[in-house]
Amino acid sequence: MNAMIDPRGFELAGKKAKLVVALFLLSLALTATFAMMPPDEVALDGAMRTQAIDKLVAELNAHYVFPSTAKQIETLLRKRQQDGKYDAISNGMRFASQLTSDMASVANDKHMKVRFSPRFLHPDRDPESMASAPPSGKSGVDKVGRLTPSIGYLRLSSFPPPSLVAEKYASVMNTLSDTDALIIDVRDHRGGSPQSVALLISYFVDQRTRLNDIWSRDSGQTRQFWTEDRLDGKRYGGKKPVMILAGPRTGSAGEDFTYTMQALKRATVIGEPTWGGAHPVASYRLSGHFYADIPNSRSMSPITHTNWEGTGVKPDIATPQADALGVAKNLLQRQHAAR
């Protein structure tokens, strides 16, 4: 005997299936909607703003290279906080930008910034300083070649640690060592390691030379940077002409290289004044979504007894940075023809 099947069961099952499908599609739509939301949309409340400001003030007072300036910044931030100037800011990027602007009105330190992270910053991990860290695996050597048979060209965009670039620098200098003159282009340079700055400069001097001093507030000690006695590549030597192309996008360690080569009278700088950031920086976590780049050290040239903070490196030959390569090449060709 065959069982009777109620067709309403199919209808009911069909409705349930349609409901499940509809809910699934709705969940996909919501997921897609949240995925398309701007990454900086972490809604801030008063407690989050207060936590970030309190920690920022504490870290500035503990680490900023100029303690008296840190106190002035604290006074300004507390006054603005008391006056409710931050109360209406619910966007993380805007809040970080406002704090950075307020600090700059006192210190005008190019490396000092508050940064927002849409991803949660774990307390047990140091936040990365995106201002100065070169991309992983990159040598910072963007181009090596010759403009003429006798004029070499080297373009640099960063100074990664020596362990990553020593071999590359040796190869580059072996390639360029037989040129009569060299143009080094740092017009788009993000910064990097002062040890690598010293390593590269070592190829352009004939004897051991003290290049730069960096004083650390945290340790209270000064570290001296000297050229290397032993190199893996061929020295370019201390006499052949070197031109450095620089401009407003030349920053941090790129400025260190440019300033030191100029101070040594080892290179002629052509272009525009550089960015103007001479204070090495460290990053400090402020809260789950904010961290601060705070300069905790100060560069000081043993040659000039000052640095390039705020002023940038002034070119020996001023010209729009877009024209700097042509100016340098023409000058070297005229010098070569006059020999």
Coordinates of C-alpha atoms in Angstrom, one line a residue:
M1 CA 0.0 0.0 0.0
N2 CA 1.5 3.3 -1.1
A3 CA 1.7 6.1 1.4
M4 CA -0.2 9.2 0.7
I5 CA 2.0 12.3 0.2
D6 CA 0.6 15.7 1.1
P7 CA 1.6 18.2 -1.6
R8 CA 1.5 21.0 1.1
G9 CA 4.7 19.4 2.6
F10 CA 6.6 20.3 -0.6
E11 CA 5.2 23.8 -0.5
L12 CA 6.2 24.2 3.1
A13 CA 9.7 22.8 2.5
G14 CA 10.0 25.0 -0.5
K15 CA 9.2 28.1 1.5
K16 CA 11.8 27.1 4.1
A17 CA 14.4 26.6 1.4
K18 CA 13.6 29.9 -0.1
L19 CA 13.9 31.6 3.3
V20 CA 17.3 29.9 3.9
V21 CA 18.5 31.1 0.5
A22 CA 17.2 34.6 1.2
L23 CA 19.0 34.8 4.5
F24 CA 22.2 33.5 3.0
L25 CA 22.1 36.1 0.2
L26 CA 21.3 38.8 2.8
S27 CA 24.4 37.7 4.8
L28 CA 26.5 37.9 1.7
A29 CA 25.2 41.4 0.9
L30 CA 25.9 42.6 4.4
T31 CA 29.4 41.1 4.3
A32 CA 30.1 42.8 1.0
T33 CA 28.7 46.1 2.4
F34 CA 31.0 46.0 5.4
A35 CA 33.9 44.9 3.2
M36 CA 33.4 48.0 1.0
M37 CA 33.3 50.4 3.9
P38 CA 36.3 52.7 4.1
P39 CA 39.0 51.1 6.3
D40 CA 39.2 54.2 8.5
E41 CA 35.6 54.0 9.7
V42 CA 36.2 53.0 13.3
A43 CA 33.8 55.2 15.2
L44 CA 35.6 57.0 18.0
D45 CA 34.0 57.9 21.3
G46 CA 35.2 60.1 24.1
A47 CA 36.9 57.3 26.0
M48 CA 39.0 56.3 22.9
R49 CA 40.0 59.9 22.3
T50 CA 41.0 60.5 25.9
Q51 CA 43.0 57.3 26.0
A52 CA 45.0 58.3 22.9
I53 CA 45.7 61.8 24.1
D54 CA 46.7 60.6 27.6
K55 CA 49.2 58.1 26.2
L56 CA 50.5 60.5 23.6
V57 CA 51.3 63.1 26.3
A58 CA 53.0 60.4 28.4
E59 CA 55.1 59.1 25.5
L60 CA 56.1 62.7 24.4
N61 CA 57.3 63.5 27.9
A62 CA 59.2 60.3 28.2
H63 CA 60.8 60.2 24.8
Y64 CA 60.7 63.4 22.7
V65 CA 64.2 64.7 22.0
F66 CA 63.3 68.1 23.4
P67 CA 61.7 67.7 26.8
S68 CA 60.7 71.3 27.2
T69 CA 58.9 71.3 23.8
A70 CA 57.1 68.1 24.9
K71 CA 55.7 70.0 27.9
Q72 CA 54.5 72.8 25.6
I73 CA 52.8 70.3 23.4
E74 CA 51.1 68.8 26.4
T75 CA 49.8 72.2 27.5
L76 CA 48.3 72.8 24.0
L77 CA 46.7 69.4 23.7
R78 CA 45.2 69.6 27.2
K79 CA 43.8 73.1 26.5
R80 CA 42.2 72.0 23.3
Q81 CA 40.9 68.9 25.0
Q82 CA 39.4 70.9 27.8
D83 CA 37.8 73.3 25.3
G84 CA 36.1 70.4 23.6
K85 CA 38.0 70.9 20.3
Y86 CA 38.2 67.1 19.7
D87 CA 34.7 66.2 20.9
A88 CA 33.0 66.2 17.4
I89 CA 35.7 64.1 15.7
S90 CA 34.5 60.5 15.3
N91 CA 36.8 59.6 12.4
G92 CA 40.1 58.0 13.2
M93 CA 42.1 59.5 10.3
R94 CA 40.8 63.0 11.0
F95 CA 41.6 62.7 14.7
A96 CA 45.2 61.6 14.0
S97 CA 45.6 64.4 11.5
Q98 CA 44.3 67.0 14.0
L99 CA 46.6 65.8 16.7
T100 CA 49.5 65.9 14.3
S101 CA 48.6 69.4 13.2
D102 CA 48.4 70.6 16.8
M103 CA 51.8 69.2 17.7
A104 CA 53.3 70.7 14.5
S105 CA 52.0 74.2 15.6
V106 CA 54.4 73.9 18.5
A107 CA 57.3 71.7 17.4
N108 CA 57.2 71.7 13.6
D109 CA 59.2 68.5 13.7
K110 CA 58.9 66.7 10.4
H111 CA 59.0 63.2 11.8
M112 CA 56.4 63.7 14.5
K113 CA 53.0 62.2 13.6
V114 CA 50.0 60.5 15.1
R115 CA 48.9 57.6 12.9
F116 CA 45.6 55.7 12.7
S117 CA 45.4 52.0 12.1
P118 CA 42.1 50.5 11.0
R119 CA 43.4 47.2 12.2
F120 CA 43.7 46.6 15.9
L121 CA 47.2 47.2 17.3
H122 CA 48.1 44.4 19.7
P123 CA 49.8 45.6 22.9
D124 CA 52.6 43.0 22.6
R125 CA 53.7 44.2 19.1
D126 CA 55.6 47.3 18.2
P127 CA 53.7 49.4 15.6
E128 CA 55.6 49.9 12.4
S129 CA 56.7 53.4 11.4
M130 CA 55.5 53.6 7.9
A131 CA 57.3 56.9 7.5
S132 CA 60.7 55.4 7.3
A133 CA 60.6 51.7 6.8
P134 CA 61.5 50.6 3.2
P135 CA 59.5 47.8 1.6
S136 CA 60.6 44.4 2.7
G137 CA 63.1 42.8 0.3
K138 CA 63.9 46.0 -1.6
S139 CA 67.5 47.2 -1.9
G140 CA 66.6 50.9 -2.4
V141 CA 68.8 50.8 -5.6
D142 CA 66.3 51.7 -8.3
K143 CA 68.6 52.3 -11.3
V144 CA 72.3 51.9 -12.2
G145 CA 73.8 52.9 -15.5
R146 CA 75.7 55.4 -17.6
L147 CA 74.4 58.7 -19.1
T148 CA 77.6 58.8 -21.3
P149 CA 80.5 56.4 -21.4
S150 CA 82.2 58.4 -18.7
I151 CA 79.3 59.6 -16.5
G152 CA 77.7 57.1 -14.2
Y153 CA 74.1 57.3 -12.8
L154 CA 72.8 55.8 -9.6
R155 CA 69.2 56.3 -8.3
L156 CA 68.3 55.5 -4.7
S157 CA 64.9 55.4 -3.0
S158 CA 65.9 54.1 0.5
F159 CA 68.6 52.9 2.7
P160 CA 67.7 49.4 4.1
P161 CA 69.9 47.9 6.8
P162 CA 73.5 46.9 5.7
S163 CA 72.7 43.2 6.0
L164 CA 70.3 43.7 3.1
V165 CA 72.3 46.0 0.9
A166 CA 76.0 45.5 1.5
E167 CA 76.3 43.0 -1.4
K168 CA 74.2 45.2 -3.7
Y169 CA 76.3 48.3 -3.0
A170 CA 79.5 46.3 -3.8
S171 CA 78.0 45.2 -7.1
V172 CA 76.9 48.7 -7.9
M173 CA 80.2 50.3 -7.1
N174 CA 82.1 47.6 -9.1
T175 CA 79.9 48.6 -12.1
L176 CA 80.5 52.3 -11.7
S177 CA 84.1 52.4 -10.5
D178 CA 85.6 53.0 -13.9
T179 CA 83.4 56.1 -14.7
D180 CA 85.0 59.5 -14.6
A181 CA 82.1 61.2 -12.8
L182 CA 78.9 60.1 -11.0
I183 CA 75.4 61.5 -10.6
I184 CA 73.5 60.1 -7.5
D185 CA 69.8 60.8 -7.7
V186 CA 67.9 60.9 -4.3
R187 CA 65.0 63.1 -5.4
D188 CA 62.5 60.5 -4.3
H189 CA 64.1 59.0 -1.2
R190 CA 62.1 57.8 1.8
G191 CA 64.9 57.3 4.3
G192 CA 66.2 54.3 6.1
S193 CA 69.3 53.2 8.0
P194 CA 72.2 55.6 9.1
Q195 CA 74.5 52.5 9.1
S196 CA 73.8 52.1 5.4
V197 CA 74.4 55.8 4.8
A198 CA 77.8 55.4 6.3
L199 CA 78.5 52.2 4.3
L200 CA 77.8 53.9 1.0
I201 CA 79.7 57.0 1.8
S202 CA 82.7 54.8 2.6
Y203 CA 83.1 54.2 -1.2
F204 CA 83.7 57.9 -1.8
V205 CA 86.5 58.7 0.7
D206 CA 90.1 57.7 0.8
Q207 CA 90.6 57.4 4.6
R208 CA 88.6 56.6 7.7
T209 CA 86.2 59.5 8.3
R210 CA 83.7 60.4 11.1
L211 CA 80.5 61.2 9.4
N212 CA 77.6 61.8 11.8
D213 CA 76.7 61.6 15.5
I214 CA 73.3 60.6 16.8
W215 CA 72.4 61.4 20.4
S216 CA 69.6 59.3 22.0
R217 CA 67.4 60.8 24.7
D218 CA 66.4 57.3 25.9
S219 CA 69.9 56.2 26.6
G220 CA 71.6 59.5 27.0
Q221 CA 74.4 58.3 24.8
T222 CA 75.9 59.5 21.5
R223 CA 76.7 57.1 18.8
Q224 CA 79.3 58.0 16.2
F225 CA 79.1 56.9 12.6
W226 CA 82.3 56.3 10.7
T227 CA 83.2 55.0 7.3
E228 CA 84.1 51.4 6.8
D229 CA 87.8 50.4 6.4
R230 CA 87.0 47.2 4.5
L231 CA 84.6 47.1 1.6
D232 CA 83.4 44.3 -0.6
G233 CA 83.3 46.5 -3.7
K234 CA 85.7 48.8 -5.5
R235 CA 86.1 52.3 -4.0
Y236 CA 85.2 55.2 -6.1
G237 CA 87.7 57.3 -4.3
G238 CA 87.8 60.8 -2.9
K239 CA 88.6 62.8 -6.0
K240 CA 86.3 62.1 -8.9
P241 CA 83.4 64.4 -9.3
V242 CA 80.1 63.4 -7.7
M243 CA 76.8 65.3 -8.2
I244 CA 73.8 64.6 -5.9
L245 CA 70.3 65.4 -7.2
A246 CA 67.9 66.4 -4.3
G247 CA 64.6 68.1 -3.6
P248 CA 61.5 68.3 -1.3
R249 CA 60.9 64.5 -1.6
T250 CA 64.4 63.7 -0.3
G251 CA 63.8 62.8 3.3
S252 CA 65.5 61.5 6.5
A253 CA 68.4 59.2 5.7
G254 CA 68.4 60.5 2.1
E255 CA 69.1 63.9 3.6
D256 CA 71.7 62.4 5.9
F257 CA 73.6 61.1 2.9
T258 CA 73.2 64.4 1.0
Y259 CA 74.1 66.6 3.9
T260 CA 77.2 64.6 4.9
M261 CA 78.6 64.3 1.4
Q262 CA 78.1 68.1 1.0
A263 CA 79.7 68.8 4.4
L264 CA 82.7 66.6 3.4
K265 CA 82.9 68.7 0.2
R266 CA 82.7 65.3 -1.6
A267 CA 79.7 66.1 -3.7
T268 CA 77.9 69.1 -5.3
V269 CA 74.2 69.1 -4.5
I270 CA 71.9 70.2 -7.3
G271 CA 68.1 70.9 -7.1
E272 CA 65.9 72.2 -4.4
P273 CA 66.0 72.2 -0.6
T274 CA 65.2 68.8 0.9
W275 CA 62.4 67.8 3.3
G276 CA 64.1 68.8 6.5
G277 CA 63.8 65.8 8.9
A278 CA 67.0 65.2 10.9
H279 CA 65.6 63.5 14.1
P280 CA 65.5 59.7 14.1
V281 CA 62.1 58.4 15.1
A282 CA 60.5 55.5 17.0
S283 CA 56.9 54.4 17.1
Y284 CA 54.8 54.1 20.3
R285 CA 51.4 52.5 20.7
L286 CA 48.8 54.9 22.0
S287 CA 45.7 52.6 21.9
G288 CA 44.1 49.9 19.9
H289 CA 44.0 52.0 16.8
F290 CA 46.5 54.8 17.2
Y291 CA 50.3 55.1 17.4
A292 CA 52.7 57.9 17.3
D293 CA 56.0 58.5 15.5
I294 CA 58.1 60.4 18.1
P295 CA 61.6 61.7 17.4
N296 CA 63.7 60.3 20.3
S297 CA 67.2 61.2 18.9
R298 CA 69.0 64.0 17.2
S299 CA 71.6 63.9 14.4
M300 CA 74.6 66.2 14.7
S301 CA 77.3 66.6 12.1
P302 CA 80.8 66.6 13.6
I303 CA 81.8 68.8 10.7
T304 CA 79.1 71.6 10.8
H305 CA 78.0 71.0 14.4
T306 CA 74.4 71.3 13.4
N307 CA 71.9 69.4 11.1
W308 CA 69.2 69.9 8.5
E309 CA 66.1 69.8 10.7
G310 CA 63.5 72.2 9.5
T311 CA 65.7 73.8 6.9
G312 CA 66.5 70.9 4.7
V313 CA 69.8 70.5 2.8
K314 CA 70.4 73.6 0.8
P315 CA 71.6 72.9 -2.8
D316 CA 74.9 74.2 -4.0
I317 CA 73.3 74.8 -7.4
A318 CA 69.6 75.8 -7.1
T319 CA 67.4 74.7 -9.9
P320 CA 63.9 73.1 -10.2
Q321 CA 64.3 69.5 -9.3
A322 CA 62.8 68.4 -12.6
D323 CA 65.8 70.1 -14.3
A324 CA 68.5 68.9 -11.9
L325 CA 69.6 65.9 -14.0
G326 CA 70.1 67.9 -17.1
V327 CA 72.0 70.6 -15.2
A328 CA 74.3 68.1 -13.6
K329 CA 75.0 66.2 -16.8
N330 CA 75.8 69.5 -18.7
L331 CA 78.1 70.7 -15.9
L332 CA 80.1 67.4 -15.9
Q333 CA 80.4 67.4 -19.6
R334 CA 81.7 71.0 -19.6
Q335 CA 84.2 70.1 -16.8
H336 CA 85.4 67.0 -18.8
A337 CA 85.8 69.1 -22.0
A338 CA 87.9 71.7 -20.1
R339 CA 90.5 69.2 -19.0

